Tab-separated table of C-alpha atoms in Angstrom:
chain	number	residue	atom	x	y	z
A	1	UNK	CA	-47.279	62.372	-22.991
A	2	UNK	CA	-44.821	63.649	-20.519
A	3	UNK	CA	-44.124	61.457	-17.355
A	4	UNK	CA	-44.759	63.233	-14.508
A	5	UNK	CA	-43.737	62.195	-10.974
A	6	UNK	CA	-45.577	63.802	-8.335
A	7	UNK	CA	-43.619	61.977	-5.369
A	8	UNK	CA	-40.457	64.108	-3.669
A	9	UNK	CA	-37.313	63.218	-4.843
A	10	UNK	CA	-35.463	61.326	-1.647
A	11	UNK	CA	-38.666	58.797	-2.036
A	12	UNK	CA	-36.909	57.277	-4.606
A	13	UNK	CA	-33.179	55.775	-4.890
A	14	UNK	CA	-31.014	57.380	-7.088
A	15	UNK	CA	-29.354	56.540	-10.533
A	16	UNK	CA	-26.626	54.716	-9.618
A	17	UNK	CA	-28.267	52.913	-6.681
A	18	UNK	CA	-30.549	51.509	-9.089
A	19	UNK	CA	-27.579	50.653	-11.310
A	20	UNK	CA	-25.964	48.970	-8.363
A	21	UNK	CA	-28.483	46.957	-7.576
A	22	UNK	CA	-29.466	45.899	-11.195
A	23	UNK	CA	-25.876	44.821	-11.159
A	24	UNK	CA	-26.080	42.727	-7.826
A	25	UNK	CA	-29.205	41.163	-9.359
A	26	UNK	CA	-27.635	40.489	-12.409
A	27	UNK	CA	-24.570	38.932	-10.252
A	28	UNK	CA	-26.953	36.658	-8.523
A	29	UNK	CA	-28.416	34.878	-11.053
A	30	UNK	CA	-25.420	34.680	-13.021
A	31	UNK	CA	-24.251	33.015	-9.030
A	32	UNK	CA	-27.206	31.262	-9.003
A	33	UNK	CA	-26.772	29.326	-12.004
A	34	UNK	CA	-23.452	28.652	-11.285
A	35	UNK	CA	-23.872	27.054	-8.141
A	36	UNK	CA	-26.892	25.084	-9.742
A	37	UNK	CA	-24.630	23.905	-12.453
A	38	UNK	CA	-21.538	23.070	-10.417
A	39	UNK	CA	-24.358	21.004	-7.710
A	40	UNK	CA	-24.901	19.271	-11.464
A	41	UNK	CA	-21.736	18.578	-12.014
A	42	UNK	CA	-21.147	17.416	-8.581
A	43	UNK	CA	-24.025	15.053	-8.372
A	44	UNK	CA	-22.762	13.815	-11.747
A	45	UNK	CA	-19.410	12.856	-10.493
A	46	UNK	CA	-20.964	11.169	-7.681
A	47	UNK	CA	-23.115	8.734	-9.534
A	48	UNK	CA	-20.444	7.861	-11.866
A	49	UNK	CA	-17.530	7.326	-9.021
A	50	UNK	CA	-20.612	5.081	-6.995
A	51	UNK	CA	-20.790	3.107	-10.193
A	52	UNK	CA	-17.177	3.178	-10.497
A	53	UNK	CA	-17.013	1.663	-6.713
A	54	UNK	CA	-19.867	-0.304	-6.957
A	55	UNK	CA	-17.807	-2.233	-10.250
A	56	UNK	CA	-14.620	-2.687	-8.302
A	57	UNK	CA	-16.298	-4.066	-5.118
A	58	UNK	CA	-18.080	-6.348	-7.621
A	59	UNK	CA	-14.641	-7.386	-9.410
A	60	UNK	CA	-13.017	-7.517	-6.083
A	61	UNK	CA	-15.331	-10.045	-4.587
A	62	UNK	CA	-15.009	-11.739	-7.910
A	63	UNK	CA	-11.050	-11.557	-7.434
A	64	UNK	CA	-11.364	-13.031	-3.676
A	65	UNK	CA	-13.656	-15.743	-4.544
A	66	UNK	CA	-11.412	-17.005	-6.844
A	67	UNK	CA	-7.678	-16.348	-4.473
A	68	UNK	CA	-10.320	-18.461	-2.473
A	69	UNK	CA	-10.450	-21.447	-4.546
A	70	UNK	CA	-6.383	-21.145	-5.209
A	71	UNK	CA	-6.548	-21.542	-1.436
A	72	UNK	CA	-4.367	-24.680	-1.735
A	73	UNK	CA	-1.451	-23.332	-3.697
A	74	UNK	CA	-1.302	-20.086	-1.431
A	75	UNK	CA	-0.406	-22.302	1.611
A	76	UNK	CA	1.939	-24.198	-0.534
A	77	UNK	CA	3.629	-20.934	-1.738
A	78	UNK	CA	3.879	-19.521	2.084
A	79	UNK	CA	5.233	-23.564	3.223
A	80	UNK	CA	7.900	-22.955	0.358
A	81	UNK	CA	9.131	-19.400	1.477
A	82	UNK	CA	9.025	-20.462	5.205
A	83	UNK	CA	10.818	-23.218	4.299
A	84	UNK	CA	13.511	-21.442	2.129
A	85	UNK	CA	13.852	-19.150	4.338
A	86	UNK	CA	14.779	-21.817	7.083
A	87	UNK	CA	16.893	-23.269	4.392
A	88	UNK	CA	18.552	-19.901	4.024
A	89	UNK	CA	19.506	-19.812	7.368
A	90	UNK	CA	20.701	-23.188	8.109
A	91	UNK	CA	22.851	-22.661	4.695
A	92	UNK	CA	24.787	-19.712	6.568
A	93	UNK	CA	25.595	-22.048	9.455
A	94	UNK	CA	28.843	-23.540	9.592
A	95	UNK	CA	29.447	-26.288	7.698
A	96	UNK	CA	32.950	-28.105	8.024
A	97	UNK	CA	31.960	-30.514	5.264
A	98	UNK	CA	33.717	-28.744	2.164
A	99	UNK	CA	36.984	-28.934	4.428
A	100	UNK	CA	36.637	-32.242	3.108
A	101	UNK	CA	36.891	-31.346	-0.565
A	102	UNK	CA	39.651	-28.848	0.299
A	103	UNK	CA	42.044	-31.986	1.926
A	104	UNK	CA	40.826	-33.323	-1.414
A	105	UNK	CA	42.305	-31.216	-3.393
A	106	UNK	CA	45.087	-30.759	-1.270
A	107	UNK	CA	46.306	-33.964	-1.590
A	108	UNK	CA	45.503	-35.125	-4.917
A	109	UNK	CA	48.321	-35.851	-7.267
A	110	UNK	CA	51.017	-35.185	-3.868
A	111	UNK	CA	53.196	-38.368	-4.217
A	112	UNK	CA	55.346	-39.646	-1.157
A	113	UNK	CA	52.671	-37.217	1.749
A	114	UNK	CA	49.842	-38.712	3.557
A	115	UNK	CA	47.430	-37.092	5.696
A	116	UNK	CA	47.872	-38.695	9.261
A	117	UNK	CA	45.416	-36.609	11.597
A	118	UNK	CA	43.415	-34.150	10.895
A	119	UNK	CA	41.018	-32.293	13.484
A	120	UNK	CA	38.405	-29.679	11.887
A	121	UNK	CA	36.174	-27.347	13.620
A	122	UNK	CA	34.688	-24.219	12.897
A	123	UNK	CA	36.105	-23.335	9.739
A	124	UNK	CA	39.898	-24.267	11.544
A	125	UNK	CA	41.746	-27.682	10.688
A	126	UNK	CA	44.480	-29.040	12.374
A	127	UNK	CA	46.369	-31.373	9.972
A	128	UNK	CA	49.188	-33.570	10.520
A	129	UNK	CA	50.704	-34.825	7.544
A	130	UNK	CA	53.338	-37.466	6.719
A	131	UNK	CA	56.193	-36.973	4.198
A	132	UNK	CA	58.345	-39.693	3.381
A	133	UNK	CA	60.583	-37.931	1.094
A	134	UNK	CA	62.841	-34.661	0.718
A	135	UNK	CA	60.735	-34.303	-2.455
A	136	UNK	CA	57.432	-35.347	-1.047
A	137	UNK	CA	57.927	-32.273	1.958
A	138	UNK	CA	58.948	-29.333	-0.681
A	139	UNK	CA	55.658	-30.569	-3.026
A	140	UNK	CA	53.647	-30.510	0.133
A	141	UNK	CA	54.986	-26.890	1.097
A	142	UNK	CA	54.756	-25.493	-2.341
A	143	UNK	CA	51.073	-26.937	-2.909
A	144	UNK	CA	49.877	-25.399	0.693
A	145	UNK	CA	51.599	-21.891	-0.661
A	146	UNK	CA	50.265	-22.471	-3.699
A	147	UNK	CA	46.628	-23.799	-3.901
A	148	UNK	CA	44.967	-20.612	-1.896
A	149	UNK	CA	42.806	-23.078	-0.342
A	150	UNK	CA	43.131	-21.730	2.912
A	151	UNK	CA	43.065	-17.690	4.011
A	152	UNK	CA	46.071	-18.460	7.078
A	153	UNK	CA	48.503	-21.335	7.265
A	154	UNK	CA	50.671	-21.596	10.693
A	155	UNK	CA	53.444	-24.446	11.040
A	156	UNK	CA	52.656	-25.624	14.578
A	157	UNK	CA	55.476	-27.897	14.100
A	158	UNK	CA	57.655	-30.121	12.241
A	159	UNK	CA	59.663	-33.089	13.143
A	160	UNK	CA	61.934	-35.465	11.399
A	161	UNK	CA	62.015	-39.234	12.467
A	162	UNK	CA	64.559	-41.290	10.502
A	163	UNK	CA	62.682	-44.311	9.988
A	164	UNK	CA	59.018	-42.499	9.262
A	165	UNK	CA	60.023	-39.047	7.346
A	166	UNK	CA	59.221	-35.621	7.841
A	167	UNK	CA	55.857	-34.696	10.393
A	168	UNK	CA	54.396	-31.346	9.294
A	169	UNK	CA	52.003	-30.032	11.808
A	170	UNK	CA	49.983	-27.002	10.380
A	171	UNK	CA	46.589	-25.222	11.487
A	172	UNK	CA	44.357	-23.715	8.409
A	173	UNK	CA	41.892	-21.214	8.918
A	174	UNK	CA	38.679	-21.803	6.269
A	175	UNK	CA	38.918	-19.173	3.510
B	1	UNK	CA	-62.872	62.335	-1.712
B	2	UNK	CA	-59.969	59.735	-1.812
B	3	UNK	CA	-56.444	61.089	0.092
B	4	UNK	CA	-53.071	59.908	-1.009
B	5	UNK	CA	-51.135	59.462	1.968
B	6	UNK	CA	-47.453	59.002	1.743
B	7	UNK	CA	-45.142	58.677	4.140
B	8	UNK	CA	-41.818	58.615	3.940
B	9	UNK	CA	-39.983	55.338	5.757
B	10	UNK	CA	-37.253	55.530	7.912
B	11	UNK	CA	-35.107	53.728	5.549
B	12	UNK	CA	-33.418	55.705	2.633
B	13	UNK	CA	-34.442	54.630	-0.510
B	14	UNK	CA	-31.169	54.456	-2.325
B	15	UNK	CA	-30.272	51.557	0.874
B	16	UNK	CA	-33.905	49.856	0.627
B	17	UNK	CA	-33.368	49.570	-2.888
B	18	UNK	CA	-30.219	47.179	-2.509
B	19	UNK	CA	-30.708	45.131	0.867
B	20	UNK	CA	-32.893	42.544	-0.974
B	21	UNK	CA	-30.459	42.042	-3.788
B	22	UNK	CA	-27.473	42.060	-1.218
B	23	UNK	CA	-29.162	39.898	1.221
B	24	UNK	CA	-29.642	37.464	-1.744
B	25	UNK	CA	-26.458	37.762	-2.196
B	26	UNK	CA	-25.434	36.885	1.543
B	27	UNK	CA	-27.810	34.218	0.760
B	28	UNK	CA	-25.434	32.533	-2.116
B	29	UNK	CA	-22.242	33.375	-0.919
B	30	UNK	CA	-22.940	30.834	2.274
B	31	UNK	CA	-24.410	28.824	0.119
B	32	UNK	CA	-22.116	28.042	-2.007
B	33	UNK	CA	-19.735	27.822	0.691
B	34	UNK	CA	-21.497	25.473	2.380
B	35	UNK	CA	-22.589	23.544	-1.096
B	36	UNK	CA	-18.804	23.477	-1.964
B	37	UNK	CA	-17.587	22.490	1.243
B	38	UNK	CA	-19.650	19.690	1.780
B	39	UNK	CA	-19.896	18.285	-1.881
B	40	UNK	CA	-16.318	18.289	-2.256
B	41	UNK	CA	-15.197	16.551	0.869
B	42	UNK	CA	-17.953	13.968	0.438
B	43	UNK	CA	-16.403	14.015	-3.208
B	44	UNK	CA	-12.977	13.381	-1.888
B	45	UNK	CA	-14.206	10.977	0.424
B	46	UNK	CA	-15.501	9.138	-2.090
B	47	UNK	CA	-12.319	9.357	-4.650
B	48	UNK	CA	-10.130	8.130	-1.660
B	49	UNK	CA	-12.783	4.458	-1.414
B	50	UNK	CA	-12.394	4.502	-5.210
B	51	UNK	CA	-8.500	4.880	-5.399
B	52	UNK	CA	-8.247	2.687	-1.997
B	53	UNK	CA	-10.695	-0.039	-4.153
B	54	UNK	CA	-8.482	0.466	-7.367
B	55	UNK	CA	-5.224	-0.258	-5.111
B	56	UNK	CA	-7.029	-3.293	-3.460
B	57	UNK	CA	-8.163	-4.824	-6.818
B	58	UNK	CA	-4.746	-4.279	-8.222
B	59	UNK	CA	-3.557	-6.056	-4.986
B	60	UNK	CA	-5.949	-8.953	-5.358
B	61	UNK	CA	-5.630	-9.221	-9.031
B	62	UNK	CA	-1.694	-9.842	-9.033
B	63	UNK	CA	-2.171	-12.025	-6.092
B	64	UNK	CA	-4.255	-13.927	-8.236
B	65	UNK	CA	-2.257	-14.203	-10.977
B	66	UNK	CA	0.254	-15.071	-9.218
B	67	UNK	CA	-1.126	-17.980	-7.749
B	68	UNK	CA	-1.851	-18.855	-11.029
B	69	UNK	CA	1.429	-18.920	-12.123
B	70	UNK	CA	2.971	-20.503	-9.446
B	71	UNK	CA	0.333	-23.516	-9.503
B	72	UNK	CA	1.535	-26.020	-11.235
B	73	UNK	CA	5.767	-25.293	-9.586
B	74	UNK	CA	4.486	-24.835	-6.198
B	75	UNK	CA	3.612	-28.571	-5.275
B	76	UNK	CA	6.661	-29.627	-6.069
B	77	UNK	CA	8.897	-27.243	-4.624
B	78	UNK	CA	6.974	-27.478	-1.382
B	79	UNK	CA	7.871	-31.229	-1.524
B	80	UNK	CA	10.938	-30.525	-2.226
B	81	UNK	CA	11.780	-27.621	0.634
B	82	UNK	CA	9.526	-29.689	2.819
B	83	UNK	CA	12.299	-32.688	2.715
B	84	UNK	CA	15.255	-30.009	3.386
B	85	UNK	CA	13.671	-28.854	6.165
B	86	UNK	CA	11.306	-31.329	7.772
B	87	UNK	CA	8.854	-29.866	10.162
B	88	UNK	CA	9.734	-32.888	12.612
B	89	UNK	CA	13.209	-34.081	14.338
B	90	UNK	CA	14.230	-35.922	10.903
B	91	UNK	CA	17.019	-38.239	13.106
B	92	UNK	CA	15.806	-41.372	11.511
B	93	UNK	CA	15.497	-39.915	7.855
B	94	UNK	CA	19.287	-38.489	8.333
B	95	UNK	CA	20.601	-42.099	9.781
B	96	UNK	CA	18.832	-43.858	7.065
B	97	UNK	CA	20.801	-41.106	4.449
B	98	UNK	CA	24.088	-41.954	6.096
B	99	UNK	CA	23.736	-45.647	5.841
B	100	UNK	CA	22.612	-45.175	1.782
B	101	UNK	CA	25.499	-42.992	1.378
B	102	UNK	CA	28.172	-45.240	3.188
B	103	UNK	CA	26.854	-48.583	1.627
B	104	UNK	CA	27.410	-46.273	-1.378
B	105	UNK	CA	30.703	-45.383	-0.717
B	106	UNK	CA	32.179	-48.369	1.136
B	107	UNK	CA	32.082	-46.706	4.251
B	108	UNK	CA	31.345	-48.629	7.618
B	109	UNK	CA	30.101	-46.634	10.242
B	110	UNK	CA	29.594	-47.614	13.838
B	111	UNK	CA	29.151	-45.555	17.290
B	112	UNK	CA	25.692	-43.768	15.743
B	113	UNK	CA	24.691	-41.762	18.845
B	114	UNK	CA	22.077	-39.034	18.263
B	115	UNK	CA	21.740	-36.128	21.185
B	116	UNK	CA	18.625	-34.840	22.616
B	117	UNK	CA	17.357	-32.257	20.183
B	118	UNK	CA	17.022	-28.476	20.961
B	119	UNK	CA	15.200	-25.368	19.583
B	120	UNK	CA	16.719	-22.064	18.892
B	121	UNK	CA	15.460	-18.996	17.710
B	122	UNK	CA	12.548	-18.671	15.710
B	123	UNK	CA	11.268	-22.389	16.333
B	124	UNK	CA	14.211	-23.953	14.468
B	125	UNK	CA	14.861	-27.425	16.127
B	126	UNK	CA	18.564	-28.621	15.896
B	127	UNK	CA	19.627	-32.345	16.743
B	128	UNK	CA	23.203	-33.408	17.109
B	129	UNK	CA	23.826	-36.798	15.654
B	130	UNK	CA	27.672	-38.327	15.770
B	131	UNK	CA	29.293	-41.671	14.811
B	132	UNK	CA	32.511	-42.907	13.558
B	133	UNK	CA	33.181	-43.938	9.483
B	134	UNK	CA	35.503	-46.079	8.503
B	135	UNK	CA	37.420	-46.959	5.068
B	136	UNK	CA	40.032	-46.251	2.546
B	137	UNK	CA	41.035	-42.544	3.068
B	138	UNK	CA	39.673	-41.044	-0.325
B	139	UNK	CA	35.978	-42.529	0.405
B	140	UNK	CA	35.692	-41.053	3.675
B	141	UNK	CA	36.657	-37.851	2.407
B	142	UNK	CA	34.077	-38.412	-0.053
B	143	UNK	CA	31.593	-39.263	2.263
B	144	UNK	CA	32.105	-36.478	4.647
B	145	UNK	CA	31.945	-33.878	1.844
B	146	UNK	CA	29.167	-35.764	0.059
B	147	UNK	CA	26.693	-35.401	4.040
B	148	UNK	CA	25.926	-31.444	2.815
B	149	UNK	CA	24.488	-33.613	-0.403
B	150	UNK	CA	21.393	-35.312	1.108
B	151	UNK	CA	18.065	-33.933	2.401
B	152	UNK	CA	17.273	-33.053	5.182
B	153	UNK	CA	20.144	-30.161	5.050
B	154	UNK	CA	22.925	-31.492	7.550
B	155	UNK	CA	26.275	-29.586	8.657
B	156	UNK	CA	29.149	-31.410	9.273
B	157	UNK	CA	29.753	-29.616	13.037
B	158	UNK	CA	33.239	-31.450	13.021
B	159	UNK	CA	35.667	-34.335	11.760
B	160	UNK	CA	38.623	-35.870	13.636
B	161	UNK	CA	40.561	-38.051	11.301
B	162	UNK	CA	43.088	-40.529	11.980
B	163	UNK	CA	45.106	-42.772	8.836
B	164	UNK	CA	46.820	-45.909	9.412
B	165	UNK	CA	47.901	-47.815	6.406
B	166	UNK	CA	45.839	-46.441	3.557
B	167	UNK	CA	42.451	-47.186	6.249
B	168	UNK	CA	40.686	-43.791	7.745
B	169	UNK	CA	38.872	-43.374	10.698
B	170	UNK	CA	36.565	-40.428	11.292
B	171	UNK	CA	34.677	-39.517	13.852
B	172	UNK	CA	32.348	-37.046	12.703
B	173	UNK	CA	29.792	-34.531	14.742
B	174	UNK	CA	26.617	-33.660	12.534
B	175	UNK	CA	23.647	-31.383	13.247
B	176	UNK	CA	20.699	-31.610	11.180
B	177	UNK	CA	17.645	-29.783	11.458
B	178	UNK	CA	13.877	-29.026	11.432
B	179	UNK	CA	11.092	-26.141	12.050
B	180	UNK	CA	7.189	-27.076	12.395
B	181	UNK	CA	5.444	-25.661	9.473
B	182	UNK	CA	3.521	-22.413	9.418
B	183	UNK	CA	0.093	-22.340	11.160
B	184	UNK	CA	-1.119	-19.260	9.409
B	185	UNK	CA	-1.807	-18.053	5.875
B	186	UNK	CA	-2.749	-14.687	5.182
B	187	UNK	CA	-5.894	-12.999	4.630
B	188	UNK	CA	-7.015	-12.723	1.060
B	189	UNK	CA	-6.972	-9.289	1.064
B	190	UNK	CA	-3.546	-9.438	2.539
B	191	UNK	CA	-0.719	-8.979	-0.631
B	192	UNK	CA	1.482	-12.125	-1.219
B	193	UNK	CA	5.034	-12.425	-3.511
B	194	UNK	CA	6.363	-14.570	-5.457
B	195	UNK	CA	9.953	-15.854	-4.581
B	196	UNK	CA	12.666	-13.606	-4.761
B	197	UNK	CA	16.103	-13.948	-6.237
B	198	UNK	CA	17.637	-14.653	-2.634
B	199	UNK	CA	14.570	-17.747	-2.047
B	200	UNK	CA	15.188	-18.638	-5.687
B	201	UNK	CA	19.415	-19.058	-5.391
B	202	UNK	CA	18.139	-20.886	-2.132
B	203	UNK	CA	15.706	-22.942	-4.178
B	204	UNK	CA	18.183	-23.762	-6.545
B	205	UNK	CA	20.576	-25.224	-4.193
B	206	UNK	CA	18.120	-27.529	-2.181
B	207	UNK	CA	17.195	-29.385	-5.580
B	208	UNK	CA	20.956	-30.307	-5.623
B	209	UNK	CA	20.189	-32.228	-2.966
B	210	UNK	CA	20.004	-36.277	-3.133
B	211	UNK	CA	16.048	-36.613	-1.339
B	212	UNK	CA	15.680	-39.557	1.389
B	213	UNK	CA	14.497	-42.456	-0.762
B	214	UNK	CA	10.930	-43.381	0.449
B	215	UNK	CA	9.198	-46.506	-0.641
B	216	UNK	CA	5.535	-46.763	-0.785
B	217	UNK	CA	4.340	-49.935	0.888
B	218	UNK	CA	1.061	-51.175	-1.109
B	219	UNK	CA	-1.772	-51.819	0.768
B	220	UNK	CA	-2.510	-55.110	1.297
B	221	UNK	CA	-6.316	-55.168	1.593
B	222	UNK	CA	-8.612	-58.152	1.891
B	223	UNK	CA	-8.178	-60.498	-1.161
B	224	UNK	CA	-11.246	-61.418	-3.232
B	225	UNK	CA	-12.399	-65.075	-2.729
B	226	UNK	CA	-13.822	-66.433	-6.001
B	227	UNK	CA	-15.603	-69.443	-3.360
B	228	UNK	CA	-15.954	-68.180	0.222
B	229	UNK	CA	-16.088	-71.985	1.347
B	230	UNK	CA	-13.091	-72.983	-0.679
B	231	UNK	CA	-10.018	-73.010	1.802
């Protein structure tokens, strides 16, 4: 049987107006689902990065109680790096002690030379020294060229006395 | 007799026919803006706790393990440091070094004067102690180099030195020094490291040094009487 519309034409939309809007419809459910599935996926994330929170908190607390109980060693470790840092410091100071080792060396082995007077200070020695023969002077002379124990040697003076020997005067500066 | 009425509306069809579809589709556009917007900042929000949580655990769990591993070193080394540098004016520990160290050395000293003590920067207390040594010229050399030996760390500030005969006379200037310990430890959550190479070479040079010999005077507590009325 033959449809027959009895309404006037511009009652109802046109072809592609309906296409249009079957289109649109067809674009808001496939929206629709979309945005239900990505609220899904959301919610989904959220439980499992609570849980994920929720299990680090826990370990956290689990981490702190025990730190808590090591309580002891903690201030032990900061007391040592305090005190090496302290240490550190008072280390760089100066120290005139290893002058000491340097006369040592100095003077070990030097026949005929003796150390008279000596006046150190701040990395700077004034030494007097005492040689009581020609050959006792030129080792002395040689061994302050030659040892490198001290970065500057001056010759403040240098006397000769008959009856004591030769007086060498010199100022070091600390290498 | 029934009469179909129809009237036409003002609307066109062909726009009636898509408003409801289009308004829907006003309606999901802002809602999934809206949905989006809010889920992923609270989303982000929530990854920044978690990574900020991951970072603290990490924190916490090294600290941990580190105290763990430096438990059993730790006492001794803060013994150890604690001697080099005393938290109190360590005048009489120093003396007592000097006298062990020149009975040592057959060294007599005399003249012990120690000067009021002063503080410098950061809290580190300095006192100047001097005196005057005395004995046969290779032994005091000794002895002055062997002062930067003991604990607590001395400097040797400076030596005069006279010889007569084989005999030497010094008269030597020393500072030694002290810093009160620290008052405050961290907070747990607070990171903490273990020594560094620097603290370590540092380390490594105060357990060269000779520590003041203490003696530990027993108690001498009430003695048991077998007979309290035998005298």
């Amino acid at each position: 049987m033959a449809t027959i519309n009895l309404l006037p034409t511009d009652f109802a939309p046109t072809g592609r107006v309906v296409q249009f809007a079957n289109l649109l419809r067809s674009a808001i459910i496939v929206g629709f689902v979309f945005f239900a599935m990505l609220v899904l996926t959301l919610i989904g994330i959220f439980v499992f990065n609570s849980i994920s929170l929720q299990n680090a908190i826990s370990r956290q607390n689990q981490l702190k109680d025990s730190i808590k109980a090591q309580e002891a060693t903690e201030q032990k470790l900061v007391l040592v790096k305090d005190r090496l840092g302290r240490a550190k410091e008072i280390l760089g100071q100066e120290n005139t002690s290893d002058q000491a080792q340097k006369l040592e060396q100095l003077l070990a082995g030097l026949a005929d030379v003796s150390l008279t007077q000596s006046e150190i200070v701040a990395g700077k020695s004034e030494l007097n020294f005492l040689a009581t023969t020609p050959s006792g002077l030129t080792n002395l002379l040689a061994r302050l060229k030659t040892s490198g124990l001290f970065e500057k040697i001056t010759l403040s003076s240098f006397n000769f006395n008959p009856t004591t020997g030769y007086q060498v005067n010199i100022t070091a500066t600390k290498k | 007799m029934a009469t179909l009425v129809i009237r036409k509306s003002l609307i066109p069809a062909s726009i009636n026919a898509i408003v409801a579809p289009f308004l829907l589709l006003v309606a999901l556009i802002i809602l999934l803006s809206f949905g989006l917007k809010i889920g992923l900042t609270r989303l982000s929000s929530q990854l920044d706790q978690l990574s900020e949580a991951n970072k603290d655990e990490n924190a916490l769990r090294t600290k941990e393990g580190l105290l763990r591993e430096v438990g059993t070193s730790v006492l001794s080394q803060a013994d150890l440091t604690s001697g080099a540098v005393p938290p109190k004016n360590p005048v009489l520990t120093v003396v007592s070094q000097l006298k062990n160290l020149s009975l040592s050395g057959g060294i007599t000293l005399s003249n012990l004067k120690a000067g009021s003590s002063s503080k410098g920067e950061g809290g580190l207390g300095m006192v100047e102690i001097s005196f005057d040594a005395e004995g046969p010229f290779p032994a005091v050399l000794d002895f002055i180099r062997a002062i930067s030996s003991f604990s607590p760390i001395t400097t040797v500030e400076k030596v005069s030195l006279n010889q007569t005969a084989g005999a030497a006379r010094a008269t030597i200037s020393l500072r030694s020094f002290w810093a009160p310990f620290p008052v405050k430890i961290p907070s747990v959550t607070e990171p903490i490291a273990g020594l560094t190479d620097e603290e370590k070479k540092t380390l490594s040079k105060i357990q060269t040094l000779t520590p003041p010999p203490y003696t530990q005077v027993a108690p001498s507590g009430p003695l048991q009487r077998a007979d309290p009325f035998s005298f």
